[in-house]
mmCIF file of C-alpha atoms and ligand atoms in Angstrom:
data_model
loop_
_atom_site.group_PDB
_atom_site.id
_atom_site.type_symbol
_atom_site.label_atom_id
_atom_site.label_comp_id
_atom_site.label_asym_id
_atom_site.label_seq_id
_atom_site.Cartn_x
_atom_site.Cartn_y
_atom_site.Cartn_z
ATOM 1 C CA MET V 255 0.845 -19.597 15.795
ATOM 2 C CA SER V 256 3.313 -17.466 13.883
ATOM 3 C CA ARG V 257 5.162 -14.469 15.307
ATOM 4 C CA LYS V 258 3.367 -11.173 15.692
ATOM 5 C CA VAL V 259 3.779 -8.725 12.811
ATOM 6 C CA THR V 260 4.851 -5.366 14.257
ATOM 7 C CA LYS V 261 6.911 -3.862 11.437
ATOM 8 C CA ALA V 262 5.876 -2.651 8.018
ATOM 9 C CA ILE V 263 7.895 -1.550 5.011
ATOM 10 C CA PHE V 264 6.554 1.233 2.791
ATOM 11 C CA PRO V 265 8.386 1.388 -0.538
ATOM 12 C CA VAL V 266 8.025 5.077 -1.430
ATOM 13 C CA ALA V 267 11.032 5.630 -3.669
ATOM 14 C CA GLY V 268 9.125 5.675 -6.984
ATOM 15 C CA LEU V 269 9.347 8.756 -9.187
ATOM 16 C CA GLY V 270 5.607 8.995 -9.766
ATOM 17 C CA THR V 271 6.080 9.996 -13.395
ATOM 18 C CA ARG V 272 2.465 9.125 -14.184
ATOM 19 C CA PHE V 273 1.483 12.140 -12.126
ATOM 20 C CA LEU V 274 3.747 14.705 -13.718
ATOM 21 C CA PRO V 275 3.820 17.671 -13.516
ATOM 22 C CA ALA V 276 2.530 17.428 -9.905
ATOM 23 C CA THR V 277 5.326 15.046 -8.970
ATOM 24 C CA LYS V 278 7.941 17.499 -10.201
ATOM 25 C CA SER V 279 7.953 18.969 -6.721
ATOM 26 C CA ILE V 280 5.784 16.763 -4.490
ATOM 27 C CA PRO V 281 6.223 13.065 -3.809
ATOM 28 C CA LYS V 282 3.217 11.198 -5.156
ATOM 29 C CA GLU V 283 2.599 9.745 -1.692
ATOM 30 C CA ILE V 284 1.723 13.279 -0.522
ATOM 31 C CA MET V 285 -1.004 13.618 -3.131
ATOM 32 C CA THR V 286 -4.334 13.787 -1.386
ATOM 33 C CA LEU V 287 -7.619 11.938 -1.512
ATOM 34 C CA VAL V 288 -9.976 14.633 -0.214
ATOM 35 C CA ASP V 289 -7.612 16.094 2.418
ATOM 36 C CA ARG V 290 -5.402 13.197 3.434
ATOM 37 C CA PRO V 291 -2.196 12.206 1.682
ATOM 38 C CA LEU V 292 -1.977 8.671 0.284
ATOM 39 C CA ILE V 293 0.721 7.875 2.840
ATOM 40 C CA GLN V 294 -1.661 8.728 5.680
ATOM 41 C CA TYR V 295 -4.172 6.135 4.455
ATOM 42 C CA ALA V 296 -1.383 3.533 4.407
ATOM 43 C CA ILE V 297 -0.116 4.479 7.868
ATOM 44 C CA ASP V 298 -3.631 4.432 9.341
ATOM 45 C CA GLU V 299 -4.212 0.975 7.887
ATOM 46 C CA ALA V 300 -0.931 -0.265 9.322
ATOM 47 C CA ARG V 301 -1.644 1.192 12.761
ATOM 48 C CA ALA V 302 -5.116 -0.369 12.810
ATOM 49 C CA ALA V 303 -3.420 -3.709 12.156
ATOM 50 C CA GLY V 304 -1.113 -3.289 15.167
ATOM 51 C CA ILE V 305 2.036 -2.180 13.322
ATOM 52 C CA GLU V 306 4.392 -0.277 15.633
ATOM 53 C CA GLU V 307 7.449 0.324 13.454
ATOM 54 C CA PHE V 308 7.271 1.949 10.057
ATOM 55 C CA ILE V 309 10.129 1.617 7.603
ATOM 56 C CA PHE V 310 10.097 3.948 4.611
ATOM 57 C CA VAL V 311 12.262 3.154 1.631
ATOM 58 C CA THR V 312 12.755 6.583 0.082
ATOM 59 C CA SER V 313 14.854 8.221 -2.609
ATOM 60 C CA ARG V 314 15.956 11.667 -3.738
ATOM 61 C CA GLY V 315 13.302 14.336 -3.693
ATOM 62 C CA LYS V 316 11.200 12.724 -0.967
ATOM 63 C CA GLY V 317 12.022 15.303 1.705
ATOM 64 C CA ALA V 318 8.408 16.500 1.917
ATOM 65 C CA LEU V 319 7.391 12.987 2.857
ATOM 66 C CA GLU V 320 9.829 12.895 5.759
ATOM 67 C CA ASP V 321 8.751 16.363 6.915
ATOM 68 C CA TYR V 322 5.112 15.316 6.817
ATOM 69 C CA PHE V 323 5.682 13.081 9.828
ATOM 70 C CA ASP V 324 7.324 15.724 11.979
ATOM 71 C CA HIS V 325 5.133 17.134 14.734
ATOM 72 C CA ALA V 326 3.930 20.571 13.639
ATOM 73 C CA HIS V 327 4.442 22.314 17.010
ATOM 74 C CA GLU V 328 3.868 25.877 15.793
ATOM 75 C CA LEU V 329 0.741 24.925 13.930
ATOM 76 C CA GLU V 330 -0.558 22.982 16.929
ATOM 77 C CA ALA V 331 0.070 25.945 19.251
ATOM 78 C CA ASN V 332 -1.648 28.246 16.790
ATOM 79 C CA LEU V 333 -4.751 26.054 16.519
ATOM 80 C CA LYS V 334 -4.837 25.682 20.279
ATOM 81 C CA ARG V 335 -4.677 29.440 20.815
ATOM 82 C CA SER V 336 -7.504 30.032 18.394
ATOM 83 C CA GLY V 337 -9.605 27.237 19.910
ATOM 84 C CA LYS V 338 -9.761 25.190 16.691
ATOM 85 C CA ASN V 339 -9.945 21.914 18.542
ATOM 86 C CA ASP V 340 -11.371 19.868 15.665
ATOM 87 C CA LEU V 341 -8.417 20.746 13.469
ATOM 88 C CA LEU V 342 -6.064 20.136 16.364
ATOM 89 C CA ASP V 343 -7.444 16.614 16.663
ATOM 90 C CA VAL V 344 -7.031 16.045 12.925
ATOM 91 C CA LEU V 345 -3.426 17.155 13.158
ATOM 92 C CA ARG V 346 -2.606 15.217 16.290
ATOM 93 C CA ALA V 347 -3.995 12.004 14.816
ATOM 94 C CA THR V 348 -1.153 12.160 12.279
ATOM 95 C CA ASN V 349 1.599 12.405 14.910
ATOM 96 C CA MET V 350 3.945 9.465 15.115
ATOM 97 C CA ASP V 351 5.916 8.386 18.174
ATOM 98 C CA SER V 352 9.569 9.367 18.218
ATOM 99 C CA GLY V 353 11.637 6.543 16.822
ATOM 100 C CA ALA V 354 8.675 4.735 15.294
ATOM 101 C CA ILE V 355 9.699 5.689 11.762
ATOM 102 C CA ALA V 356 12.926 4.690 10.078
ATOM 103 C CA TYR V 357 14.026 5.888 6.673
ATOM 104 C CA VAL V 358 16.318 3.986 4.411
ATOM 105 C CA ARG V 359 17.348 5.142 1.007
ATOM 106 C CA GLN V 360 17.098 3.203 -2.238
ATOM 107 C CA HIS V 361 19.950 4.651 -4.255
ATOM 108 C CA LYS V 362 18.875 3.279 -7.587
ATOM 109 C CA ALA V 363 15.451 2.367 -8.947
ATOM 110 C CA MET V 364 15.915 -1.374 -9.380
ATOM 111 C CA GLY V 365 12.408 -2.638 -8.679
ATOM 112 C CA LEU V 366 10.060 -3.395 -5.812
ATOM 113 C CA GLY V 367 12.055 -6.414 -4.650
ATOM 114 C CA HIS V 368 15.173 -4.286 -4.443
ATOM 115 C CA ALA V 369 13.327 -1.569 -2.500
ATOM 116 C CA VAL V 370 12.141 -4.106 0.074
ATOM 117 C CA TRP V 371 15.647 -5.620 0.238
ATOM 118 C CA CYS V 372 17.035 -2.160 1.097
ATOM 119 C CA ALA V 373 15.124 -2.417 4.421
ATOM 120 C CA ARG V 374 16.540 -5.847 5.322
ATOM 121 C CA ARG V 375 18.845 -4.662 8.118
ATOM 122 C CA LEU V 376 15.932 -3.074 9.932
ATOM 123 C CA VAL V 377 14.005 -6.330 10.225
ATOM 124 C CA PRO V 378 15.275 -9.046 12.613
ATOM 125 C CA ASP V 379 15.886 -12.256 10.690
ATOM 126 C CA ASN V 380 13.306 -14.241 12.645
ATOM 127 C CA GLU V 381 10.394 -11.810 12.228
ATOM 128 C CA PRO V 382 7.710 -11.581 9.580
ATOM 129 C CA VAL V 383 7.246 -8.120 8.108
ATOM 130 C CA ALA V 384 4.350 -6.423 6.327
ATOM 131 C CA VAL V 385 4.733 -4.463 3.100
ATOM 132 C CA ILE V 386 2.232 -1.830 2.009
ATOM 133 C CA LEU V 387 2.194 -0.239 -1.435
ATOM 134 C CA THR V 388 0.689 3.208 -1.013
ATOM 135 C CA ASP V 389 -0.645 3.243 -4.595
ATOM 136 C CA ASP V 390 -3.108 0.532 -3.690
ATOM 137 C CA VAL V 391 -5.664 2.244 -1.492
ATOM 138 C CA ILE V 392 -8.130 -0.211 0.006
ATOM 139 C CA MET V 393 -11.387 0.770 1.636
ATOM 140 C CA GLY V 394 -12.206 -2.104 3.945
ATOM 141 C CA ASP V 395 -13.671 -2.815 7.343
ATOM 142 C CA PRO V 396 -11.671 -4.180 9.034
ATOM 143 C CA PRO V 397 -8.818 -2.684 7.005
ATOM 144 C CA CYS V 398 -7.120 -5.077 4.577
ATOM 145 C CA LEU V 399 -3.847 -5.506 6.491
ATOM 146 C CA GLN V 400 -5.748 -6.375 9.649
ATOM 147 C CA GLN V 401 -7.705 -9.038 7.755
ATOM 148 C CA MET V 402 -4.389 -10.411 6.521
ATOM 149 C CA ILE V 403 -2.729 -10.392 9.928
ATOM 150 C CA GLU V 404 -5.674 -12.289 11.392
ATOM 151 C CA ALA V 405 -5.570 -14.857 8.574
ATOM 152 C CA HIS V 406 -1.779 -15.102 8.779
ATOM 153 C CA ALA V 407 -1.953 -15.866 12.500
ATOM 154 C CA GLU V 408 -3.714 -19.084 11.458
ATOM 155 C CA THR V 409 -1.745 -19.990 8.338
ATOM 156 C CA GLY V 410 1.782 -18.703 8.974
ATOM 157 C CA GLY V 411 4.018 -18.612 5.878
ATOM 158 C CA THR V 412 3.886 -15.689 3.473
ATOM 159 C CA MET V 413 0.635 -14.012 2.532
ATOM 160 C CA VAL V 414 -0.331 -11.621 -0.256
ATOM 161 C CA ALA V 415 -3.573 -9.740 -0.740
ATOM 162 C CA THR V 416 -5.346 -10.900 -3.850
ATOM 163 C CA MET V 417 -8.378 -10.158 -5.984
ATOM 164 C CA GLU V 418 -9.843 -11.305 -9.263
ATOM 165 C CA VAL V 419 -9.117 -9.045 -12.236
ATOM 166 C CA PRO V 420 -10.208 -9.415 -15.875
ATOM 167 C CA MET V 421 -7.877 -11.888 -17.650
ATOM 168 C CA GLU V 422 -6.633 -9.206 -20.063
ATOM 169 C CA LYS V 423 -5.468 -7.091 -17.101
ATOM 170 C CA THR V 424 -3.324 -9.838 -15.538
ATOM 171 C CA LYS V 425 -0.265 -8.603 -17.439
ATOM 172 C CA SER V 426 -0.135 -5.583 -15.122
ATOM 173 C CA TYR V 427 0.094 -7.631 -11.919
ATOM 174 C CA GLY V 428 1.778 -10.403 -10.040
ATOM 175 C CA VAL V 429 -0.501 -13.395 -10.620
ATOM 176 C CA LEU V 430 -1.124 -16.435 -8.438
ATOM 177 C CA ASP V 431 -0.940 -20.005 -9.650
ATOM 178 C CA VAL V 432 -3.469 -21.649 -7.377
ATOM 179 C CA ALA V 433 -2.760 -25.022 -5.762
ATOM 180 C CA GLU V 434 -5.765 -25.070 -3.476
ATOM 181 C CA ASP V 435 -8.736 -22.730 -3.282
ATOM 182 C CA MET V 436 -10.186 -22.635 0.204
ATOM 183 C CA GLY V 437 -12.521 -19.696 -0.394
ATOM 184 C CA ALA V 438 -11.165 -16.583 1.253
ATOM 185 C CA ILE V 439 -7.688 -18.116 1.404
ATOM 186 C CA VAL V 440 -5.911 -19.696 -1.534
ATOM 187 C CA LYS V 441 -2.690 -21.641 -1.389
ATOM 188 C CA ALA V 442 -0.287 -20.831 -4.194
ATOM 189 C CA ARG V 443 1.810 -23.270 -6.190
ATOM 190 C CA GLY V 444 3.565 -20.409 -7.942
ATOM 191 C CA LEU V 445 3.504 -16.695 -8.680
ATOM 192 C CA VAL V 446 4.294 -14.950 -11.933
ATOM 193 C CA GLU V 447 5.092 -11.244 -12.235
ATOM 194 C CA LYS V 448 3.301 -9.531 -15.117
ATOM 195 C CA PRO V 449 2.754 -12.603 -17.317
ATOM 196 C CA LYS V 450 2.899 -11.612 -21.002
ATOM 197 C CA ASP V 451 0.816 -14.634 -21.986
ATOM 198 C CA ASN V 452 -0.831 -17.673 -20.386
ATOM 199 C CA PRO V 453 -1.519 -16.182 -16.950
ATOM 200 C CA PRO V 454 -1.889 -19.031 -14.449
ATOM 201 C CA SER V 455 -5.147 -17.506 -13.118
ATOM 202 C CA ASN V 456 -6.893 -14.158 -12.873
ATOM 203 C CA LEU V 457 -6.020 -13.758 -9.190
ATOM 204 C CA ALA V 458 -3.836 -10.668 -9.002
ATOM 205 C CA VAL V 459 -1.484 -9.722 -6.191
ATOM 206 C CA ILE V 460 -2.559 -6.404 -4.638
ATOM 207 C CA GLY V 461 -0.090 -4.252 -2.701
ATOM 208 C CA ARG V 462 -0.283 -5.804 0.769
ATOM 209 C CA TYR V 463 2.109 -8.513 1.845
ATOM 210 C CA ILE V 464 3.163 -10.347 4.980
ATOM 211 C CA LEU V 465 6.582 -11.755 4.280
ATOM 212 C CA ALA V 466 8.193 -14.662 6.079
ATOM 213 C CA PRO V 467 11.786 -13.763 7.070
ATOM 214 C CA THR V 468 13.125 -16.080 4.355
ATOM 215 C CA VAL V 469 11.685 -13.811 1.634
ATOM 216 C CA LEU V 470 14.204 -11.107 2.538
ATOM 217 C CA GLN V 471 16.932 -13.743 2.353
ATOM 218 C CA ASN V 472 15.672 -14.823 -1.092
ATOM 219 C CA LEU V 473 15.988 -11.188 -2.162
ATOM 220 C CA ASN V 474 19.721 -11.363 -1.402
ATOM 221 C CA LYS V 475 20.106 -13.087 -4.766
ATOM 222 C CA LEU V 476 19.116 -9.793 -6.425
ATOM 223 C CA ARG V 477 17.999 -11.699 -9.498
ATOM 224 C CA GLU V 478 16.520 -9.683 -12.336
ATOM 225 C CA GLY V 479 12.981 -10.580 -13.330
ATOM 226 C CA ALA V 480 10.169 -9.059 -15.383
ATOM 227 C CA GLY V 481 11.092 -5.703 -16.937
ATOM 228 C CA GLY V 482 14.743 -6.209 -15.908
ATOM 229 C CA GLU V 483 13.795 -5.345 -12.311
ATOM 230 C CA ILE V 484 14.303 -7.206 -9.054
ATOM 231 C CA GLN V 485 10.796 -8.426 -8.310
ATOM 232 C CA LEU V 486 9.292 -9.106 -4.906
ATOM 233 C CA THR V 487 6.990 -11.639 -6.579
ATOM 234 C CA ASP V 488 10.015 -13.753 -7.605
ATOM 235 C CA ALA V 489 11.389 -13.841 -4.056
ATOM 236 C CA ILE V 490 7.939 -14.960 -2.841
ATOM 237 C CA ALA V 491 7.759 -17.611 -5.577
ATOM 238 C CA ASP V 492 11.148 -18.932 -4.343
ATOM 239 C CA GLU V 493 9.476 -19.690 -1.017
ATOM 240 C CA ILE V 494 7.262 -22.228 -2.740
ATOM 241 C CA LEU V 495 10.219 -23.785 -4.593
ATOM 242 C CA GLU V 496 11.949 -24.165 -1.238
ATOM 243 C CA GLY V 497 8.904 -25.919 0.259
ATOM 244 C CA ARG V 498 7.429 -23.065 2.288
ATOM 245 C CA ASP V 499 3.812 -21.927 2.183
ATOM 246 C CA VAL V 500 2.493 -18.917 0.309
ATOM 247 C CA PHE V 501 -1.139 -17.901 0.591
ATOM 248 C CA GLY V 502 -3.358 -15.313 -1.040
ATOM 249 C CA LEU V 503 -6.159 -13.658 0.889
ATOM 250 C CA ARG V 504 -9.227 -12.534 -1.037
ATOM 251 C CA PHE V 505 -9.718 -9.481 1.158
ATOM 252 C CA ARG V 506 -13.089 -7.879 1.751
ATOM 253 C CA GLY V 507 -13.055 -4.302 0.541
ATOM 254 C CA GLN V 508 -12.705 -2.040 -2.450
ATOM 255 C CA ARG V 509 -9.290 -1.428 -3.916
ATOM 256 C CA TYR V 510 -8.401 1.714 -5.830
ATOM 257 C CA ASP V 511 -5.376 1.805 -8.097
ATOM 258 C CA CYS V 512 -4.070 5.238 -7.159
ATOM 259 C CA GLY V 513 -1.029 4.644 -9.341
ATOM 260 C CA SER V 514 -3.314 5.445 -12.286
ATOM 261 C CA LYS V 515 -5.168 8.698 -12.884
ATOM 262 C CA ALA V 516 -8.531 6.999 -13.419
ATOM 263 C CA GLY V 517 -8.103 5.002 -10.196
ATOM 264 C CA PHE V 518 -7.081 8.118 -8.313
ATOM 265 C CA LEU V 519 -10.203 9.962 -9.472
ATOM 266 C CA GLN V 520 -12.415 7.008 -8.524
ATOM 267 C CA ALA V 521 -10.850 6.921 -5.066
ATOM 268 C CA THR V 522 -11.398 10.655 -4.689
ATOM 269 C CA VAL V 523 -15.101 10.212 -5.419
ATOM 270 C CA ALA V 524 -15.400 7.191 -3.111
ATOM 271 C CA TYR V 525 -13.635 8.854 -0.183
ATOM 272 C CA GLY V 526 -15.508 12.110 -0.788
ATOM 273 C CA LEU V 527 -18.791 10.212 -0.490
ATOM 274 C CA GLU V 528 -17.596 8.537 2.711
ATOM 275 C CA ARG V 529 -17.220 11.882 4.433
ATOM 276 C CA GLY V 530 -20.203 12.974 6.502
ATOM 277 C CA ASP V 531 -19.264 16.640 6.101
ATOM 278 C CA LEU V 532 -19.166 16.450 2.293
ATOM 279 C CA ARG V 533 -21.454 13.649 1.224
ATOM 280 C CA ASP V 534 -24.751 15.454 0.617
ATOM 281 C CA GLU V 535 -23.364 18.389 -1.306
ATOM 282 C CA PHE V 536 -20.989 16.180 -3.289
ATOM 283 C CA LEU V 537 -23.650 13.612 -4.165
ATOM 284 C CA GLU V 538 -25.985 16.325 -5.357
ATOM 285 C CA TYR V 539 -23.227 17.670 -7.577
ATOM 286 C CA LEU V 540 -22.491 14.190 -8.957
ATOM 287 C CA HIS V 541 -26.145 13.627 -9.849
ATOM 288 C CA GLU V 542 -26.272 17.001 -11.525
ATOM 289 C CA ILE V 543 -23.136 16.517 -13.563
ATOM 290 C CA VAL V 544 -24.128 13.015 -14.641
ATOM 291 C CA SER V 545 -27.491 14.206 -15.921
ATOM 292 C CA LEU V 546 -25.863 17.126 -17.726
ATOM 293 C CA GLN V 547 -23.372 14.776 -19.358
ATOM 294 C CA ARG V 548 -26.169 12.351 -20.355
ATOM 295 C CA ALA V 549 -28.229 15.176 -21.823
ATOM 296 C CA ALA V 550 -25.231 16.316 -23.859
ATOM 297 C CA GLU V 551 -24.603 12.814 -25.317
HETATM 298 C C1 G1P P 835 3.520 -4.155 -8.125
HETATM 299 C C2 G1P P 835 3.910 -5.636 -8.001
HETATM 300 C C3 G1P P 835 2.832 -6.528 -8.595
HETATM 301 C C4 G1P P 835 1.489 -6.229 -7.957
HETATM 302 C C5 G1P P 835 1.167 -4.719 -8.070
HETATM 303 C C6 G1P P 835 -0.085 -4.381 -7.280
HETATM 304 O O1 G1P P 835 3.526 -3.811 -9.489
HETATM 305 O O2 G1P P 835 5.144 -5.841 -8.655
HETATM 306 O O3 G1P P 835 3.154 -7.881 -8.374
HETATM 307 O O4 G1P P 835 0.490 -7.005 -8.579
HETATM 308 O O5 G1P P 835 2.236 -3.917 -7.560
HETATM 309 O O6 G1P P 835 -0.438 -3.058 -7.414
HETATM 310 P P1 G1P P 835 3.524 -2.276 -10.020
HETATM 311 O O7 G1P P 835 2.079 -1.871 -10.061
HETATM 312 O O8 G1P P 835 4.317 -1.477 -9.049
HETATM 313 O O9 G1P P 835 4.122 -2.335 -11.387
#
């Protein structure tokens, strides 16, 4: 049995340039799918998995993200006075316990590995820690991180979420070199970040990780990898070189790449259809627009 995972790191320092001009003034993590910011989906997933401490690695211009987690006392009082209890519940569900969130600043954009390394002092050196990339939104039941925590309780070591992608897309991902395929769980013999050619498989790393404490120590080397950045994938691959286990979990669920505009739109449709209060009207509209588009082709 490995130690319980109670802390998660959320690297949220990215500039979000793919979503300019919106990201000129709002952090991309505040962008909403229906009415919930991306960060709220990530936090909800972490909470469902039993995470109690949330470490945000932020940067300049992310003030709105920090404010988002403050309790909105005036707004709550206002909703209470006007008897809007449904909205009050929605708001209260976003409240975080005092002291549950820590912010640490990444002063320079030096890659995902560097962002995670910035949080190292907030994680005891004998504890595993989860990492969630808010761009990867995963609709799953149970939520992806919970599936991973349950699998990790059996396997120990380091675990990444993984899914098959078309071979030609592997160059956009960390890719697993598979030593042993056990079905839902695969054991890795290596990992390559954004392979330019000869990808070792088409199993891509998706933005959920449970890191053994030694991964943060591997990051101390601050070695540059793909794209001249300090890569988390490389620090995980070092685990294997040093004789420790790394697993991939083929999670059950649908992943949306909300770091891309097309993925963001797909997620918006999917989450819109999930909502009981919107589904019928939205579906009717989708049918209508699809037939109009077809007729125009
Ligand atoms: C990051 C990781 C990569 C992973 C991907 C998943 O890349 O470096 O290993 O496959 O997230 O979304 P990014 O998309 O930030 O370039």
